[in-house]
Amino acid sequence: MIPVATPIIDEEEIQEVIKVLKSGFIAQGPRVAEFEEKFAAYVGTEHAVATSSGTTALHLALLAAGVGKGDEVITTPFSFAATANAALYVGATPVFADIDPLTYNIDPERIEELITPSTRAIIPVHLYGQPADMDPIMDLAADHDILVIEDAAQAHGAEYHGRKVGSMGDAACFSFYPTKNITTGEGGIITTDDDEIAEMARILRAHGETERYRHTYLGYNFRMTDISAAIGIAQLGKLEEFNSRRIENAAYLTSQLGDLEGVSTPHIAAGVRHVFHQYTLRVPGSRDELMGFLNERGVGTGIHYPRPIYRQELYQRLGFDARCPVSEAAAAEVLSIPVHPALTGEELERVAGTVREFFE
Ligand SMILES: Cc1ncc(COP(=O)(O)O)c(C=O)c1O
């Protein structure tokens, strides 16, 4: 089976982990500090605060930015559940704005009508590695004095009009889960230019301590380990190469599949660098048949995502009754196929050839 995602770990990561294991510092230590410095420099922000996962990065960013009970957080329903769950963790209410039908990212025109006096933050997601349309989002946020927290979990190295994702909002969150463009095993990071958000995130990441055993706030243990950071440093050095391969693989798939009837290949918005965390086809009417056909022939697939977040049982039970028809339609028709940088040329040909075979 050609997997839809797989991490690339080689001798460099293994040797770096061995060095950490032998160093005596295996929890948060000097390698985490080094990873934060390098990641901030890569994204172009003043600060980076490493965490135990992308989910805890989102949770911590909202806490550090002061989002809490009674606040509303506008986000997309067409994402991994963690995006909206982060609002629930801090006692805020997620409010779902529908997406653009071509990019699958939050539609800025749907955001404005949802802004109320309680709106504290917008969380756009750079889905599949394609930046959300940030200029109108940042304009709306400035007009209404609202924070923007980018969910860049899927978009390390993506760019919007020449700016890296993670450098545009008040803060941004990345994930280093093994399926992501780079990994640390489990892990996440917050990037920000805001000194106060960075400082609060560091304090709340480690039990709310402002000095040793002085607990000033209700904090958490959301720390990254030096073992993970050592993997992350090695991976960060390869991110550009990994992304270039993703972009080349995506271009190849589109060149092979772009002319087929009954399926749409990914749309790349003007002025962006899409880093193809996922290569997601749109297959009206026959998504599940195509998925079965590919899987039977050894081509892995993924559905990102099978239902809008407000249709999840948890959200239904909590009484969410959003209506986002563009997201609903996408959830029924999207199918991700392998695009990751570990694919050989032969595997890539097999992926494209098997999709063609289905439609022909
Ligand atoms: C859009 C999005 N947000 C948040 C997360 C959560 O990241 P993690 O799995 O590292 O907690 C993920 C990844 O799984 C994601 O894809």
Short mmCIF file of C-alpha atoms and ligand atoms in Angstrom, two decimals:
data_model
loop_
_atom_site.label_atom_id
_atom_site.label_comp_id
_atom_site.label_asym_id
_atom_site.label_seq_id
_atom_site.Cartn_x
_atom_site.Cartn_y
_atom_site.Cartn_z
CA MET A 1 0.00 0.00 0.00
CA ILE A 2 1.33 3.45 -0.89
CA PRO A 3 0.50 5.44 2.26
CA VAL A 4 -1.25 8.81 1.98
CA ALA A 5 1.35 10.23 4.40
CA THR A 6 4.57 9.05 5.98
CA PRO A 7 7.39 10.72 7.92
CA ILE A 8 10.94 10.72 6.52
CA ILE A 9 13.37 9.93 9.33
CA ASP A 10 16.96 9.13 8.46
CA GLU A 11 20.34 8.72 10.13
CA GLU A 12 20.62 12.42 11.00
CA GLU A 13 17.50 12.39 13.21
CA ILE A 14 18.60 9.09 14.79
CA GLN A 15 22.07 10.43 15.66
CA GLU A 16 20.61 13.69 17.05
CA VAL A 17 18.25 11.75 19.32
CA ILE A 18 21.11 9.55 20.54
CA LYS A 19 23.10 12.69 21.40
CA VAL A 20 20.18 14.01 23.46
CA LEU A 21 19.71 10.70 25.22
CA LYS A 22 23.38 10.72 26.18
CA SER A 23 23.34 14.38 27.25
CA GLY A 24 21.25 14.00 30.38
CA PHE A 25 18.76 16.68 29.20
CA ILE A 26 15.85 14.70 27.86
CA ALA A 27 12.88 16.92 28.85
CA GLN A 28 12.71 20.63 27.85
CA GLY A 29 16.26 21.96 27.67
CA PRO A 30 18.80 23.51 25.30
CA ARG A 31 17.61 21.73 22.15
CA VAL A 32 14.08 23.12 22.61
CA ALA A 33 15.56 26.63 22.92
CA GLU A 34 17.62 26.05 19.77
CA PHE A 35 14.61 24.71 17.85
CA GLU A 36 12.52 27.73 18.91
CA GLU A 37 15.22 30.13 17.75
CA LYS A 38 15.62 28.39 14.39
CA PHE A 39 11.87 28.07 13.79
CA ALA A 40 11.25 31.75 14.62
CA ALA A 41 14.05 32.74 12.23
CA TYR A 42 12.56 30.52 9.51
CA VAL A 43 9.05 31.98 9.86
CA GLY A 44 10.35 35.51 10.47
CA THR A 45 8.85 36.18 13.91
CA GLU A 46 10.39 37.51 17.11
CA HIS A 47 9.37 34.49 19.15
CA ALA A 48 8.57 30.81 18.92
CA VAL A 49 7.29 28.76 21.86
CA ALA A 50 7.47 24.99 21.42
CA THR A 51 4.72 22.77 22.83
CA SER A 52 3.77 19.13 23.21
CA SER A 53 1.41 19.16 20.16
CA GLY A 54 -0.35 21.39 17.67
CA THR A 55 -3.46 21.07 19.80
CA THR A 56 -1.72 22.35 22.93
CA ALA A 57 -0.17 25.14 20.82
CA LEU A 58 -3.67 26.32 19.86
CA HIS A 59 -4.96 25.95 23.42
CA LEU A 60 -1.97 27.84 24.81
CA ALA A 61 -2.09 30.60 22.17
CA LEU A 62 -5.73 31.34 23.01
CA LEU A 63 -4.98 31.32 26.76
CA ALA A 64 -1.91 33.54 26.33
CA ALA A 65 -3.88 35.97 24.16
CA GLY A 66 -6.54 36.21 26.90
CA VAL A 67 -9.39 34.51 25.01
CA GLY A 68 -11.79 32.90 27.46
CA LYS A 69 -15.27 32.46 28.81
CA GLY A 70 -17.98 34.42 27.04
CA ASP A 71 -15.80 35.10 24.00
CA GLU A 72 -16.68 34.01 20.48
CA VAL A 73 -14.03 32.66 18.14
CA ILE A 74 -14.81 32.60 14.42
CA THR A 75 -13.27 29.67 12.56
CA THR A 76 -13.80 27.21 9.75
CA PRO A 77 -15.87 24.06 10.17
CA PHE A 78 -13.78 22.34 7.47
CA SER A 79 -10.71 21.43 9.50
CA PHE A 80 -9.44 18.92 12.01
CA ALA A 81 -11.56 19.12 15.17
CA ALA A 82 -8.64 20.45 17.27
CA THR A 83 -9.03 23.88 15.64
CA ALA A 84 -12.48 24.48 17.14
CA ASN A 85 -11.86 22.36 20.25
CA ALA A 86 -9.18 24.89 21.28
CA ALA A 87 -11.92 27.51 21.65
CA LEU A 88 -13.96 25.09 23.79
CA TYR A 89 -10.93 24.34 26.01
CA VAL A 90 -10.70 28.01 27.07
CA GLY A 91 -14.47 28.33 27.61
CA ALA A 92 -15.07 30.31 24.42
CA THR A 93 -17.65 29.51 21.74
CA PRO A 94 -16.54 28.56 18.24
CA VAL A 95 -18.62 30.24 15.53
CA PHE A 96 -18.40 28.60 12.11
CA ALA A 97 -17.94 30.58 8.90
CA ASP A 98 -18.31 28.71 5.62
CA ILE A 99 -15.42 28.15 3.22
CA ASP A 100 -14.38 29.15 -0.27
CA PRO A 101 -15.43 26.32 -2.64
CA LEU A 102 -12.12 26.35 -4.56
CA THR A 103 -9.47 26.65 -1.81
CA TYR A 104 -11.55 25.07 1.02
CA ASN A 105 -10.23 27.84 3.29
CA ILE A 106 -12.44 30.12 5.41
CA ASP A 107 -14.31 32.63 3.22
CA PRO A 108 -13.58 36.18 4.49
CA GLU A 109 -16.97 37.31 3.16
CA ARG A 110 -18.71 34.86 5.49
CA ILE A 111 -16.75 36.13 8.51
CA GLU A 112 -18.05 39.70 8.68
CA GLU A 113 -21.71 38.73 9.10
CA LEU A 114 -20.77 36.61 12.14
CA ILE A 115 -18.91 39.34 14.05
CA THR A 116 -20.67 40.38 17.27
CA PRO A 117 -19.52 42.44 20.28
CA SER A 118 -18.38 39.12 21.82
CA THR A 119 -16.06 38.16 18.95
CA ARG A 120 -12.50 38.04 20.33
CA ALA A 121 -10.58 36.07 17.74
CA ILE A 122 -10.56 34.57 14.25
CA ILE A 123 -8.74 31.28 13.64
CA PRO A 124 -8.15 30.83 9.90
CA VAL A 125 -6.68 27.45 8.94
CA HIS A 126 -4.19 27.17 6.07
CA LEU A 127 -5.81 23.94 4.93
CA TYR A 128 -3.89 21.29 2.96
CA GLY A 129 -0.85 23.64 2.95
CA GLN A 130 -2.57 26.52 1.11
CA PRO A 131 -2.65 29.89 2.93
CA ALA A 132 -6.06 31.30 3.83
CA ASP A 133 -6.91 34.66 2.24
CA MET A 134 -5.21 36.67 4.99
CA ASP A 135 -5.43 40.29 3.72
CA PRO A 136 -9.22 40.65 4.07
CA ILE A 137 -9.11 38.66 7.33
CA MET A 138 -6.46 40.97 8.82
CA ASP A 139 -8.44 44.03 7.61
CA LEU A 140 -11.64 42.80 9.26
CA ALA A 141 -9.73 42.01 12.46
CA ALA A 142 -8.19 45.48 12.54
CA ASP A 143 -11.56 47.18 11.89
CA HIS A 144 -13.24 45.27 14.72
CA ASP A 145 -10.28 44.99 17.13
CA ILE A 146 -10.22 41.20 16.95
CA LEU A 147 -7.22 38.88 17.33
CA VAL A 148 -6.11 36.55 14.56
CA ILE A 149 -4.54 33.21 15.51
CA GLU A 150 -3.39 31.33 12.40
CA ASP A 151 -3.77 27.56 12.43
CA ALA A 152 -0.71 26.71 10.35
CA ALA A 153 -0.63 23.05 11.44
CA GLN A 154 -0.61 21.91 7.79
CA ALA A 155 1.38 24.70 6.18
CA HIS A 156 5.02 24.93 7.28
CA GLY A 157 6.76 27.08 4.68
CA ALA A 158 3.63 28.18 2.79
CA GLU A 159 3.57 31.81 1.68
CA TYR A 160 0.86 34.40 1.10
CA HIS A 161 1.86 37.32 -1.14
CA GLY A 162 5.51 36.79 -0.18
CA ARG A 163 4.88 36.44 3.56
CA LYS A 164 5.35 33.14 5.37
CA VAL A 165 2.34 31.70 7.14
CA GLY A 166 2.82 32.01 10.86
CA SER A 167 4.03 35.61 10.55
CA MET A 168 0.76 37.40 9.74
CA GLY A 169 -1.62 36.92 12.69
CA ASP A 170 -1.17 37.97 16.31
CA ALA A 171 0.08 34.42 16.81
CA ALA A 172 0.17 31.20 14.83
CA CYS A 173 0.27 27.50 15.67
CA PHE A 174 2.04 24.66 13.89
CA SER A 175 1.84 20.89 14.41
CA PHE A 176 4.70 18.41 14.07
CA TYR A 177 2.57 15.26 14.03
CA PRO A 178 4.20 12.54 11.85
CA THR A 179 1.90 13.18 8.86
CA LYS A 180 2.84 16.89 8.73
CA ASN A 181 5.37 18.54 6.38
CA ILE A 182 7.98 18.12 9.14
CA THR A 183 7.69 16.14 12.36
CA THR A 184 8.99 15.87 15.91
CA GLY A 185 6.95 12.74 16.72
CA GLU A 186 4.36 14.70 18.66
CA GLY A 187 4.90 18.43 18.97
CA GLY A 188 3.76 21.93 18.13
CA ILE A 189 4.95 25.52 18.21
CA ILE A 190 3.49 29.01 18.57
CA THR A 191 5.06 31.84 16.55
CA THR A 192 4.40 35.48 17.40
CA ASP A 193 5.87 38.99 17.33
CA ASP A 194 3.89 39.87 20.46
CA ASP A 195 6.18 39.91 23.52
CA GLU A 196 3.28 39.52 25.98
CA ILE A 197 1.69 36.56 24.18
CA ALA A 198 5.11 34.87 24.01
CA GLU A 199 5.83 35.47 27.69
CA MET A 200 2.40 34.25 28.85
CA ALA A 201 2.67 31.21 26.59
CA ARG A 202 6.03 30.31 28.18
CA ILE A 203 4.61 30.75 31.69
CA LEU A 204 1.39 28.82 31.05
CA ARG A 205 3.28 26.07 29.20
CA ALA A 206 5.03 25.22 32.49
CA HIS A 207 2.47 25.25 35.31
CA GLY A 208 1.97 29.02 35.39
CA GLU A 209 5.28 29.44 37.19
CA THR A 210 6.76 32.93 37.20
CA GLU A 211 9.68 31.61 39.20
CA ARG A 212 10.52 28.14 40.53
CA TYR A 213 7.56 26.85 42.61
CA ARG A 214 5.78 30.21 42.44
CA HIS A 215 2.51 29.44 40.61
CA THR A 216 1.02 32.76 39.60
CA TYR A 217 -1.50 31.39 37.08
CA LEU A 218 -3.31 28.14 36.39
CA GLY A 219 -0.81 26.67 33.96
CA TYR A 220 -0.30 23.32 32.29
CA ASN A 221 2.46 20.95 31.30
CA PHE A 222 2.48 21.56 27.54
CA ARG A 223 6.27 21.36 27.13
CA MET A 224 8.18 19.82 24.22
CA THR A 225 11.08 17.48 25.05
CA ASP A 226 14.66 17.90 23.86
CA ILE A 227 14.27 14.50 22.17
CA SER A 228 11.49 15.91 19.98
CA ALA A 229 13.30 19.21 19.43
CA ALA A 230 16.43 17.39 18.20
CA ILE A 231 14.30 15.63 15.57
CA GLY A 232 12.66 18.98 14.74
CA ILE A 233 15.99 20.76 14.20
CA ALA A 234 17.11 18.07 11.74
CA GLN A 235 13.72 18.14 9.99
CA LEU A 236 13.66 21.94 9.74
CA GLY A 237 16.92 21.76 7.81
CA LYS A 238 15.13 19.61 5.20
CA LEU A 239 11.81 21.45 5.09
CA GLU A 240 12.57 23.37 1.90
CA GLU A 241 13.64 20.19 0.11
CA PHE A 242 10.56 18.31 1.37
CA ASN A 243 8.25 21.14 0.30
CA SER A 244 9.86 21.40 -3.15
CA ARG A 245 9.24 17.69 -3.67
CA ARG A 246 5.61 18.04 -2.53
CA ILE A 247 5.13 20.93 -4.97
CA GLU A 248 6.75 18.96 -7.84
CA ASN A 249 4.70 15.86 -7.04
CA ALA A 250 1.51 17.95 -7.00
CA ALA A 251 2.40 19.52 -10.36
CA TYR A 252 2.95 16.04 -11.82
CA LEU A 253 -0.40 14.75 -10.48
CA THR A 254 -2.21 17.78 -11.88
CA SER A 255 -0.49 17.34 -15.26
CA GLN A 256 -1.75 13.73 -15.34
CA LEU A 257 -5.25 14.26 -13.94
CA GLY A 258 -6.20 17.80 -14.89
CA ASP A 259 -7.99 16.78 -18.09
CA LEU A 260 -10.19 14.05 -16.57
CA GLU A 261 -13.96 14.50 -16.48
CA GLY A 262 -15.67 13.92 -13.15
CA VAL A 263 -12.81 15.08 -10.94
CA SER A 264 -11.24 18.45 -10.11
CA THR A 265 -7.58 18.83 -9.21
CA PRO A 266 -6.53 21.32 -6.49
CA HIS A 267 -6.94 25.03 -7.18
CA ILE A 268 -3.97 27.21 -6.29
CA ALA A 269 -4.98 30.79 -5.44
CA ALA A 270 -3.07 33.68 -7.03
CA GLY A 271 -0.03 34.92 -5.11
CA VAL A 272 0.39 31.97 -2.79
CA ARG A 273 2.95 29.21 -2.27
CA HIS A 274 0.88 26.09 -1.61
CA VAL A 275 3.06 23.47 0.13
CA PHE A 276 0.70 20.52 -0.48
CA HIS A 277 0.40 18.97 2.93
CA GLN A 278 -2.41 17.17 1.12
CA TYR A 279 -3.23 16.79 -2.57
CA THR A 280 -6.99 16.71 -2.47
CA LEU A 281 -9.21 15.83 -5.41
CA ARG A 282 -12.85 16.79 -5.66
CA VAL A 283 -14.96 13.91 -6.94
CA PRO A 284 -18.66 14.77 -7.14
CA GLY A 285 -20.85 11.68 -7.04
CA SER A 286 -18.15 9.00 -7.02
CA ARG A 287 -15.73 9.84 -4.20
CA ASP A 288 -16.36 6.66 -2.23
CA GLU A 289 -16.15 4.45 -5.36
CA LEU A 290 -12.83 6.05 -6.33
CA MET A 291 -11.57 5.58 -2.77
CA GLY A 292 -12.46 1.85 -2.84
CA PHE A 293 -10.90 1.43 -6.31
CA LEU A 294 -7.62 3.06 -5.20
CA ASN A 295 -7.42 1.20 -1.89
CA GLU A 296 -8.02 -2.18 -3.58
CA ARG A 297 -5.11 -1.41 -5.89
CA GLY A 298 -2.72 -0.41 -3.11
CA VAL A 299 -3.07 3.38 -3.24
CA GLY A 300 -3.77 4.94 0.15
CA THR A 301 -6.27 7.79 0.49
CA GLY A 302 -7.65 10.09 3.15
CA ILE A 303 -10.84 12.09 3.61
CA HIS A 304 -9.98 15.49 5.03
CA TYR A 305 -12.63 15.87 6.41
CA PRO A 306 -15.73 13.66 6.26
CA ARG A 307 -17.99 16.13 8.09
CA PRO A 308 -17.92 19.77 9.15
CA ILE A 309 -16.84 20.10 12.79
CA TYR A 310 -20.30 21.23 13.92
CA ARG A 311 -21.68 17.88 12.64
CA GLN A 312 -19.41 15.94 15.01
CA GLU A 313 -21.32 14.19 17.80
CA LEU A 314 -19.64 16.36 20.42
CA TYR A 315 -20.81 19.56 18.73
CA GLN A 316 -24.29 18.19 18.07
CA ARG A 317 -24.61 17.32 21.74
CA LEU A 318 -23.46 20.82 22.66
CA GLY A 319 -26.25 22.20 20.47
CA PHE A 320 -24.29 23.66 17.56
CA ASP A 321 -26.61 24.11 14.59
CA ALA A 322 -24.43 25.94 12.05
CA ARG A 323 -25.32 25.72 8.36
CA CYS A 324 -22.32 25.82 6.03
CA PRO A 325 -23.46 24.34 2.71
CA VAL A 326 -20.11 24.79 0.94
CA SER A 327 -18.36 22.81 3.70
CA GLU A 328 -21.07 20.13 3.66
CA ALA A 329 -20.70 19.64 -0.09
CA ALA A 330 -16.90 19.50 0.17
CA ALA A 331 -17.06 16.94 3.00
CA ALA A 332 -19.00 14.60 0.68
CA GLU A 333 -16.68 14.99 -2.30
CA VAL A 334 -13.02 15.45 -1.24
CA LEU A 335 -10.40 12.72 -1.46
CA SER A 336 -6.69 13.12 -0.67
CA ILE A 337 -4.18 10.97 -2.56
CA PRO A 338 -0.45 10.51 -1.85
CA VAL A 339 1.76 13.55 -2.61
CA HIS A 340 4.39 13.24 0.16
CA PRO A 341 8.13 13.55 -0.54
CA ALA A 342 8.90 9.88 0.23
CA LEU A 343 7.11 8.78 -2.98
CA THR A 344 9.31 7.30 -5.68
CA GLY A 345 8.74 8.29 -9.31
CA GLU A 346 7.28 4.87 -9.94
CA GLU A 347 4.85 5.17 -7.03
CA LEU A 348 3.75 8.60 -8.17
CA GLU A 349 3.07 7.22 -11.67
CA ARG A 350 1.06 4.42 -10.09
CA VAL A 351 -1.01 6.89 -8.06
CA ALA A 352 -1.84 8.98 -11.14
CA GLY A 353 -2.28 5.94 -13.38
CA THR A 354 -4.74 4.28 -11.00
CA VAL A 355 -6.88 7.43 -10.74
CA ARG A 356 -6.89 7.70 -14.56
CA GLU A 357 -7.84 4.03 -14.87
CA PHE A 358 -10.90 4.63 -12.66
CA PHE A 359 -12.21 7.50 -14.78
CA GLU A 360 -11.33 5.96 -18.13
C1 LIG B 1 -5.58 22.01 11.01
C2 LIG B 1 -5.05 21.32 12.23
N1 LIG B 1 -5.11 21.93 13.41
C3 LIG B 1 -4.63 21.36 14.53
C4 LIG B 1 -4.06 20.12 14.51
C5 LIG B 1 -3.60 19.49 15.79
O1 LIG B 1 -2.26 19.17 15.81
P1 LIG B 1 -1.73 17.93 16.70
O2 LIG B 1 -2.18 16.68 16.05
O3 LIG B 1 -0.23 18.10 16.62
O4 LIG B 1 -2.24 18.12 18.07
C6 LIG B 1 -3.95 19.44 13.28
C7 LIG B 1 -3.27 18.15 13.14
O5 LIG B 1 -3.52 17.09 13.49
C8 LIG B 1 -4.48 20.05 12.12
O6 LIG B 1 -4.44 19.42 10.94
#
